[in-house]
PDB file of C-alpha atoms in Angstrom:
ATOM      1  CA  MET A   1      -7.026  -8.598   3.401  1.00 44.00           C
ATOM      2  CA  THR A   2      -3.858  -8.874   1.271  1.00 48.00           C
ATOM      3  CA  ALA A   3      -2.243  -6.428  -1.147  1.00 56.00           C
ATOM      4  CA  ASP A   4      -4.193  -7.886  -4.075  1.00 71.00           C
ATOM      5  CA  THR A   5      -7.595  -7.813  -2.382  1.00 83.00           C
ATOM      6  CA  TYR A   6      -9.908  -5.330  -0.725  1.00 90.00           C
ATOM      7  CA  ARG A   7     -13.349  -5.470   0.853  1.00 94.00           C
ATOM      8  CA  VAL A   8     -16.591  -4.221  -0.691  1.00 96.00           C
ATOM      9  CA  PRO A   9     -20.183  -4.103   0.607  1.00 98.00           C
ATOM     10  CA  ASP A  10     -21.797  -7.534   0.359  1.00 97.00           C
ATOM     11  CA  LEU A  11     -25.257  -6.379  -0.684  1.00 96.00           C
ATOM     12  CA  ALA A  12     -27.668  -7.706  -3.289  1.00 92.00           C
ATOM     13  CA  PRO A  13     -28.167  -5.473  -6.355  1.00 89.00           C
ATOM     14  CA  GLY A  14     -30.630  -2.693  -5.634  1.00 91.00           C
ATOM     15  CA  THR A  15     -30.401  -3.077  -1.855  1.00 97.00           C
ATOM     16  CA  PHE A  16     -28.627  -0.995   0.777  1.00 98.00           C
ATOM     17  CA  HIS A  17     -27.651  -1.011   4.446  1.00 99.00           C
ATOM     18  CA  ARG A  18     -29.199   1.476   6.874  1.00 99.00           C
ATOM     19  CA  THR A  19     -28.648   2.613  10.459  1.00 99.00           C
ATOM     20  CA  GLU A  20     -30.017   5.485  12.517  1.00 98.00           C
ATOM     21  CA  GLN A  21     -29.117   7.543  15.568  1.00 98.00           C
ATOM     22  CA  ILE A  22     -30.502  10.560  17.445  1.00 98.00           C
ATOM     23  CA  ILE A  23     -28.107  13.342  18.456  1.00 98.00           C
ATOM     24  CA  LYS A  24     -29.543  16.267  20.444  1.00 97.00           C
ATOM     25  CA  LYS A  25     -32.999  15.608  18.999  1.00 96.00           C
ATOM     26  CA  SER A  26     -31.731  15.586  15.388  1.00 98.00           C
ATOM     27  CA  ARG A  27     -32.373  12.336  13.552  1.00 98.00           C
ATOM     28  CA  PHE A  28     -29.453  11.002  11.474  1.00 99.00           C
ATOM     29  CA  ILE A  29     -30.267   8.185   9.018  1.00 99.00           C
ATOM     30  CA  THR A  30     -27.308   6.600   7.217  1.00 99.00           C
ATOM     31  CA  SER A  31     -27.806   4.629   4.002  1.00 99.00           C
ATOM     32  CA  VAL A  32     -24.867   2.740   2.457  1.00 99.00           C
ATOM     33  CA  ALA A  33     -24.745   0.976  -0.920  1.00 98.00           C
ATOM     34  CA  HIS A  34     -22.248  -0.912  -3.079  1.00 98.00           C
ATOM     35  CA  THR A  35     -21.483   1.436  -5.978  1.00 97.00           C
ATOM     36  CA  LYS A  36     -18.800   0.464  -8.512  1.00 93.00           C
ATOM     37  CA  THR A  37     -18.796   3.726 -10.492  1.00 95.00           C
ATOM     38  CA  PRO A  38     -19.473   7.428  -9.866  1.00 97.00           C
ATOM     39  CA  GLU A  39     -22.612   7.033 -11.978  1.00 97.00           C
ATOM     40  CA  GLU A  40     -23.928   4.270  -9.709  1.00 97.00           C
ATOM     41  CA  ALA A  41     -23.074   6.422  -6.692  1.00 98.00           C
ATOM     42  CA  LYS A  42     -25.027   9.392  -8.039  1.00 98.00           C
ATOM     43  CA  GLN A  43     -28.014   7.191  -8.874  1.00 98.00           C
ATOM     44  CA  PHE A  44     -28.073   5.879  -5.313  1.00 98.00           C
ATOM     45  CA  ILE A  45     -27.749   9.385  -3.872  1.00 99.00           C
ATOM     46  CA  GLU A  46     -30.701  10.551  -5.955  1.00 98.00           C
ATOM     47  CA  LYS A  47     -32.733   7.543  -4.820  1.00 98.00           C
ATOM     48  CA  ILE A  48     -32.193   8.448  -1.163  1.00 98.00           C
ATOM     49  CA  ARG A  49     -32.842  12.151  -1.822  1.00 98.00           C
ATOM     50  CA  GLN A  50     -36.209  11.232  -3.309  1.00 98.00           C
ATOM     51  CA  GLU A  51     -37.035   8.914  -0.411  1.00 98.00           C
ATOM     52  CA  PHE A  52     -36.256  11.641   2.132  1.00 98.00           C
ATOM     53  CA  ALA A  53     -37.291  14.673   0.087  1.00 98.00           C
ATOM     54  CA  ASP A  54     -38.667  16.346   3.223  1.00 98.00           C
ATOM     55  CA  ALA A  55     -35.421  16.008   5.191  1.00 98.00           C
ATOM     56  CA  THR A  56     -33.393  19.025   6.267  1.00 97.00           C
ATOM     57  CA  HIS A  57     -30.239  17.657   4.614  1.00 98.00           C
ATOM     58  CA  ASN A  58     -29.126  14.626   2.588  1.00 99.00           C
ATOM     59  CA  CYS A  59     -25.333  14.796   2.828  1.00 99.00           C
ATOM     60  CA  TRP A  60     -23.251  12.257   0.967  1.00 99.00           C
ATOM     61  CA  ALA A  61     -19.822  10.875   0.120  1.00 99.00           C
ATOM     62  CA  PHE A  62     -18.602   8.093  -2.135  1.00 99.00           C
ATOM     63  CA  ASN A  63     -15.499   6.157  -3.113  1.00 98.00           C
ATOM     64  CA  ALA A  64     -16.221   4.331  -6.368  1.00 96.00           C
ATOM     65  CA  SER A  65     -12.815   2.666  -6.552  1.00 92.00           C
ATOM     66  CA  ALA A  66     -10.654   0.331  -4.460  1.00 89.00           C
ATOM     67  CA  ALA A  67     -10.358   0.699  -0.701  1.00 92.00           C
ATOM     68  CA  GLY A  68      -8.165   3.671   0.182  1.00 91.00           C
ATOM     69  CA  SER A  69      -8.157   5.034  -3.364  1.00 90.00           C
ATOM     70  CA  THR A  70      -8.969   8.677  -4.089  1.00 93.00           C
ATOM     71  CA  THR A  71      -9.252   8.373  -7.888  1.00 93.00           C
ATOM     72  CA  GLN A  72     -13.069   8.301  -7.982  1.00 96.00           C
ATOM     73  CA  ILE A  73     -14.473  10.147  -4.990  1.00 98.00           C
ATOM     74  CA  GLY A  74     -17.098  12.779  -4.278  1.00 98.00           C
ATOM     75  CA  ALA A  75     -18.827  14.505  -1.366  1.00 98.00           C
ATOM     76  CA  SER A  76     -21.467  17.125  -0.588  1.00 98.00           C
ATOM     77  CA  ASP A  77     -22.532  19.077   2.507  1.00 98.00           C
ATOM     78  CA  ASP A  78     -26.021  19.566   0.997  1.00 98.00           C
ATOM     79  CA  GLY A  79     -26.634  22.851   2.770  1.00 97.00           C
ATOM     80  CA  GLU A  80     -24.800  22.158   6.016  1.00 98.00           C
ATOM     81  CA  PRO A  81     -21.974  24.623   6.833  1.00 98.00           C
ATOM     82  CA  HIS A  82     -19.032  24.124   4.469  1.00 97.00           C
ATOM     83  CA  GLY A  83     -16.769  21.237   5.440  1.00 97.00           C
ATOM     84  CA  THR A  84     -18.962  19.886   8.251  1.00 98.00           C
ATOM     85  CA  ALA A  85     -20.566  16.888   6.525  1.00 98.00           C
ATOM     86  CA  GLY A  86     -19.454  15.656   3.098  1.00 98.00           C
ATOM     87  CA  LYS A  87     -15.694  15.910   3.563  1.00 98.00           C
ATOM     88  CA  PRO A  88     -15.697  14.394   7.082  1.00 98.00           C
ATOM     89  CA  MET A  89     -17.858  11.538   5.768  1.00 99.00           C
ATOM     90  CA  LEU A  90     -15.461  11.013   2.854  1.00 98.00           C
ATOM     91  CA  THR A  91     -12.509  10.863   5.243  1.00 98.00           C
ATOM     92  CA  VAL A  92     -14.179   7.962   7.037  1.00 98.00           C
ATOM     93  CA  LEU A  93     -14.907   6.150   3.764  1.00 98.00           C
ATOM     94  CA  VAL A  94     -11.386   6.519   2.380  1.00 97.00           C
ATOM     95  CA  HIS A  95      -9.823   5.157   5.570  1.00 97.00           C
ATOM     96  CA  CYS A  96     -12.305   2.371   6.359  1.00 96.00           C
ATOM     97  CA  GLU A  97     -10.559  -0.336   4.255  1.00 94.00           C
ATOM     98  CA  ILE A  98     -13.736  -0.860   2.213  1.00 97.00           C
ATOM     99  CA  GLY A  99     -14.033   0.141  -1.431  1.00 96.00           C
ATOM    100  CA  GLU A 100     -16.828   0.829  -3.906  1.00 96.00           C
ATOM    101  CA  LEU A 101     -19.319   2.355  -1.501  1.00 98.00           C
ATOM    102  CA  THR A 102     -21.553   5.384  -1.103  1.00 99.00           C
ATOM    103  CA  ALA A 103     -22.923   6.771   2.157  1.00 99.00           C
ATOM    104  CA  VAL A 104     -25.832   9.195   2.419  1.00 99.00           C
ATOM    105  CA  VAL A 105     -26.579  10.686   5.835  1.00 99.00           C
ATOM    106  CA  THR A 106     -30.075  12.139   6.044  1.00 99.00           C
ATOM    107  CA  ARG A 107     -30.700  14.675   8.807  1.00 99.00           C
ATOM    108  CA  TYR A 108     -33.998  15.774  10.261  1.00 98.00           C
ATOM    109  CA  PHE A 109     -33.227  18.858  12.355  1.00 97.00           C
ATOM    110  CA  GLY A 110     -34.385  18.531  15.947  1.00 95.00           C
ATOM    111  CA  GLY A 111     -34.230  22.172  16.982  1.00 94.00           C
ATOM    112  CA  THR A 112     -30.825  22.190  18.684  1.00 95.00           C
ATOM    113  CA  LEU A 113     -27.792  23.611  16.871  1.00 95.00           C
ATOM    114  CA  LEU A 114     -24.782  21.293  17.041  1.00 97.00           C
ATOM    115  CA  GLY A 115     -22.076  23.757  16.057  1.00 96.00           C
ATOM    116  CA  THR A 116     -19.321  23.122  13.518  1.00 97.00           C
ATOM    117  CA  GLY A 117     -17.435  20.564  15.600  1.00 98.00           C
ATOM    118  CA  GLY A 118     -20.643  18.861  16.644  1.00 98.00           C
ATOM    119  CA  LEU A 119     -21.770  18.474  13.035  1.00 98.00           C
ATOM    120  CA  VAL A 120     -18.458  16.920  11.994  1.00 98.00           C
ATOM    121  CA  LYS A 121     -18.662  14.420  14.855  1.00 98.00           C
ATOM    122  CA  ALA A 122     -22.318  13.650  14.130  1.00 98.00           C
ATOM    123  CA  TYR A 123     -21.820  12.923  10.444  1.00 99.00           C
ATOM    124  CA  GLN A 124     -18.641  10.924  10.971  1.00 99.00           C
ATOM    125  CA  SER A 125     -20.132   8.875  13.792  1.00 98.00           C
ATOM    126  CA  SER A 126     -23.221   8.182  11.687  1.00 99.00           C
ATOM    127  CA  VAL A 127     -21.080   6.749   8.888  1.00 99.00           C
ATOM    128  CA  ARG A 128     -18.904   4.763  11.302  1.00 98.00           C
ATOM    129  CA  GLN A 129     -22.000   3.319  12.967  1.00 98.00           C
ATOM    130  CA  ALA A 130     -23.277   2.077   9.602  1.00 98.00           C
ATOM    131  CA  LEU A 131     -19.910   0.612   8.619  1.00 98.00           C
ATOM    132  CA  GLU A 132     -19.673  -1.351  11.874  1.00 98.00           C
ATOM    133  CA  THR A 133     -22.604  -3.538  10.823  1.00 98.00           C
ATOM    134  CA  LEU A 134     -22.160  -3.354   7.034  1.00 98.00           C
ATOM    135  CA  PRO A 135     -21.764  -6.848   5.532  1.00 98.00           C
ATOM    136  CA  THR A 136     -18.664  -7.060   3.321  1.00 97.00           C
ATOM    137  CA  CYS A 137     -16.885  -9.562   1.117  1.00 95.00           C
ATOM    138  CA  GLU A 138     -13.412  -9.815  -0.382  1.00 91.00           C
ATOM    139  CA  LYS A 139     -12.714  -8.614  -3.913  1.00 88.00           C
ATOM    140  CA  VAL A 140      -9.586  -9.653  -5.801  1.00 83.00           C
ATOM    141  CA  ILE A 141      -7.603  -7.173  -7.897  1.00 80.00           C
ATOM    142  CA  VAL A 142      -6.943  -8.992 -11.164  1.00 83.00           C
ATOM    143  CA  ARG A 143      -5.109  -8.235 -14.383  1.00 85.00           C
ATOM    144  CA  SER A 144      -5.462  -9.603 -17.889  1.00 90.00           C
ATOM    145  CA  LEU A 145      -2.539 -10.713 -19.991  1.00 92.00           C
ATOM    146  CA  LYS A 146      -2.162 -12.247 -23.434  1.00 94.00           C
ATOM    147  CA  VAL A 147       0.243 -15.139 -23.744  1.00 95.00           C
ATOM    148  CA  THR A 148       1.419 -16.408 -27.137  1.00 95.00           C
ATOM    149  CA  VAL A 149       3.377 -19.686 -27.171  1.00 95.00           C
ATOM    150  CA  GLU A 150       3.960 -22.800 -29.231  1.00 95.00           C
ATOM    151  CA  HIS A 151       1.275 -25.487 -29.044  1.00 95.00           C
ATOM    152  CA  LYS A 152       3.560 -27.897 -27.202  1.00 95.00           C
ATOM    153  CA  PHE A 153       3.494 -25.696 -24.074  1.00 94.00           C
ATOM    154  CA  LEU A 154      -0.297 -25.474 -23.796  1.00 94.00           C
ATOM    155  CA  ALA A 155      -0.831 -28.504 -21.556  1.00 94.00           C
ATOM    156  CA  LEU A 156       1.903 -27.370 -19.163  1.00 94.00           C
ATOM    157  CA  ILE A 157       0.376 -23.903 -18.880  1.00 94.00           C
ATOM    158  CA  LEU A 158      -3.094 -25.297 -18.233  1.00 94.00           C
ATOM    159  CA  ARG A 159      -1.746 -27.463 -15.420  1.00 93.00           C
ATOM    160  CA  ALA A 160       0.152 -24.555 -13.878  1.00 93.00           C
ATOM    161  CA  LEU A 161      -2.630 -21.946 -13.981  1.00 94.00           C
ATOM    162  CA  PRO A 162      -4.555 -23.022 -10.838  1.00 93.00           C
ATOM    163  CA  GLY A 163      -1.407 -22.499  -8.775  1.00 93.00           C
ATOM    164  CA  PHE A 164      -1.419 -18.848  -9.813  1.00 91.00           C
ATOM    165  CA  ARG A 165      -5.218 -18.490  -9.386  1.00 87.00           C
ATOM    166  CA  GLY A 166      -5.460 -17.823 -13.106  1.00 91.00           C
ATOM    167  CA  THR A 167      -8.367 -18.409 -15.476  1.00 91.00           C
ATOM    168  CA  ILE A 168      -8.494 -18.480 -19.272  1.00 93.00           C
ATOM    169  CA  LYS A 169     -10.926 -15.950 -20.731  1.00 91.00           C
ATOM    170  CA  CYS A 170     -10.192 -16.590 -24.402  1.00 92.00           C
ATOM    171  CA  GLN A 171      -7.978 -18.811 -26.552  1.00 92.00           C
ATOM    172  CA  GLU A 172      -7.110 -18.766 -30.241  1.00 94.00           C
ATOM    173  CA  PHE A 173      -5.276 -21.424 -32.226  1.00 95.00           C
ATOM    174  CA  GLY A 174      -3.126 -20.637 -35.238  1.00 94.00           C
ATOM    175  CA  MET A 175       0.528 -21.284 -35.865  1.00 94.00           C
ATOM    176  CA  ASP A 176       0.879 -20.578 -32.134  1.00 95.00           C
ATOM    177  CA  VAL A 177      -1.582 -20.549 -29.258  1.00 95.00           C
ATOM    178  CA  MET A 178      -2.833 -17.205 -27.930  1.00 95.00           C
ATOM    179  CA  LEU A 179      -4.329 -17.280 -24.436  1.00 94.00           C
ATOM    180  CA  GLU A 180      -6.062 -14.395 -22.708  1.00 94.00           C
ATOM    181  CA  ILE A 181      -5.560 -15.045 -19.007  1.00 93.00           C
ATOM    182  CA  GLU A 182      -6.881 -13.261 -15.925  1.00 90.00           C
ATOM    183  CA  MET A 183      -5.189 -13.600 -12.535  1.00 87.00           C
ATOM    184  CA  PRO A 184      -4.479 -11.668  -9.323  1.00 85.00           C
ATOM    185  CA  GLU A 185      -2.036  -8.873 -10.029  1.00 83.00           C
ATOM    186  CA  GLN A 186       0.425 -10.136  -7.419  1.00 82.00           C
ATOM    187  CA  GLU A 187       0.811 -13.427  -9.302  1.00 88.00           C
ATOM    188  CA  ILE A 188       1.789 -11.866 -12.649  1.00 91.00           C
ATOM    189  CA  GLU A 189       5.529 -11.596 -12.022  1.00 91.00           C
ATOM    190  CA  LYS A 190       5.880 -15.178 -10.775  1.00 93.00           C
ATOM    191  CA  PHE A 191       3.716 -16.512 -13.592  1.00 93.00           C
ATOM    192  CA  SER A 192       5.721 -14.620 -16.222  1.00 94.00           C
ATOM    193  CA  SER A 193       8.976 -15.944 -14.776  1.00 94.00           C
ATOM    194  CA  MET A 194       7.606 -19.490 -14.887  1.00 94.00           C
ATOM    195  CA  LEU A 195       6.592 -19.061 -18.543  1.00 94.00           C
ATOM    196  CA  ASN A 196      10.000 -17.728 -19.530  1.00 93.00           C
ATOM    197  CA  ASN A 197      11.750 -20.619 -17.799  1.00 94.00           C
ATOM    198  CA  MET A 198       9.372 -23.192 -19.279  1.00 92.00           C
ATOM    199  CA  THR A 199       9.760 -21.928 -22.836  1.00 94.00           C
ATOM    200  CA  SER A 200      13.390 -20.770 -22.605  1.00 93.00           C
ATOM    201  CA  GLY A 201      12.140 -17.289 -23.424  1.00 93.00           C
ATOM    202  CA  ALA A 202      10.078 -18.338 -26.445  1.00 92.00           C
ATOM    203  CA  VAL A 203       6.913 -16.644 -25.198  1.00 93.00           C
ATOM    204  CA  LEU A 204       5.190 -13.313 -25.819  1.00 92.00           C
ATOM    205  CA  ILE A 205       3.494 -11.796 -22.762  1.00 92.00           C
ATOM    206  CA  GLU A 206       1.342  -8.673 -23.162  1.00 89.00           C
ATOM    207  CA  LEU A 207      -0.115  -7.043 -20.045  1.00 88.00           C
ATOM    208  CA  GLN A 208      -3.349  -5.103 -19.851  1.00 79.00           C
ATOM    209  CA  GLU A 209      -2.549  -1.493 -18.912  1.00 63.00           C
ATOM    210  CA  GLU A 210      -4.786  -1.178 -15.849  1.00 60.00           C
ATOM    211  CA  PRO A 211      -5.736  -3.784 -13.239  1.00 57.00           C
ATOM    212  CA  THR A 212      -9.411  -4.453 -12.575  1.00 59.00           C
ATOM    213  CA  ALA A 213     -11.315  -6.089  -9.742  1.00 56.00           C
ATOM    214  CA  ASP A 214     -13.132  -9.386  -9.950  1.00 55.00           C
TER     215      ASP A 214
END
């Protein structure tokens, strides 16, 4: 993984990854899905809650953004003592180097109390167990930019783009050429420098405000 990439669950739409363990007769079932937004995360959580409606608890945590990010996160203890389930699960997710994922740990109480420390360990180990076998793939952080140049530079730009892992999303032809280009965020500075050198500064480069992931 490089600075312009992160890993996400490699799961087909509508599917999820599941593991299970027994701790002091309590059954812990962990379900993990690829969720790109908080809305997708909440839909998945509700799906699991309905599947295990008879469970003692359905605790959950999600990070709907890039790996390590805390901009779109959430967690719930779902009736377990405060701070013993959701937050510990979220800690694992935020530090696991995988983004865009939701974990729901379903517990069927087995009759033996685990205590505060025991609950934290149980929920964290359940999430870690699921992540160990979770299939993942690499996602590239990309950014869009608009480039306006004279027509004579178009062919040179098209030849140079593959070297910066860039793709053209849109192009318009008028007095000048306007290209909407998408490329890994780390390549933007080098690409912009190349354009300025190529055109002797006769280029307009407009960056999209926020990077996205492709």
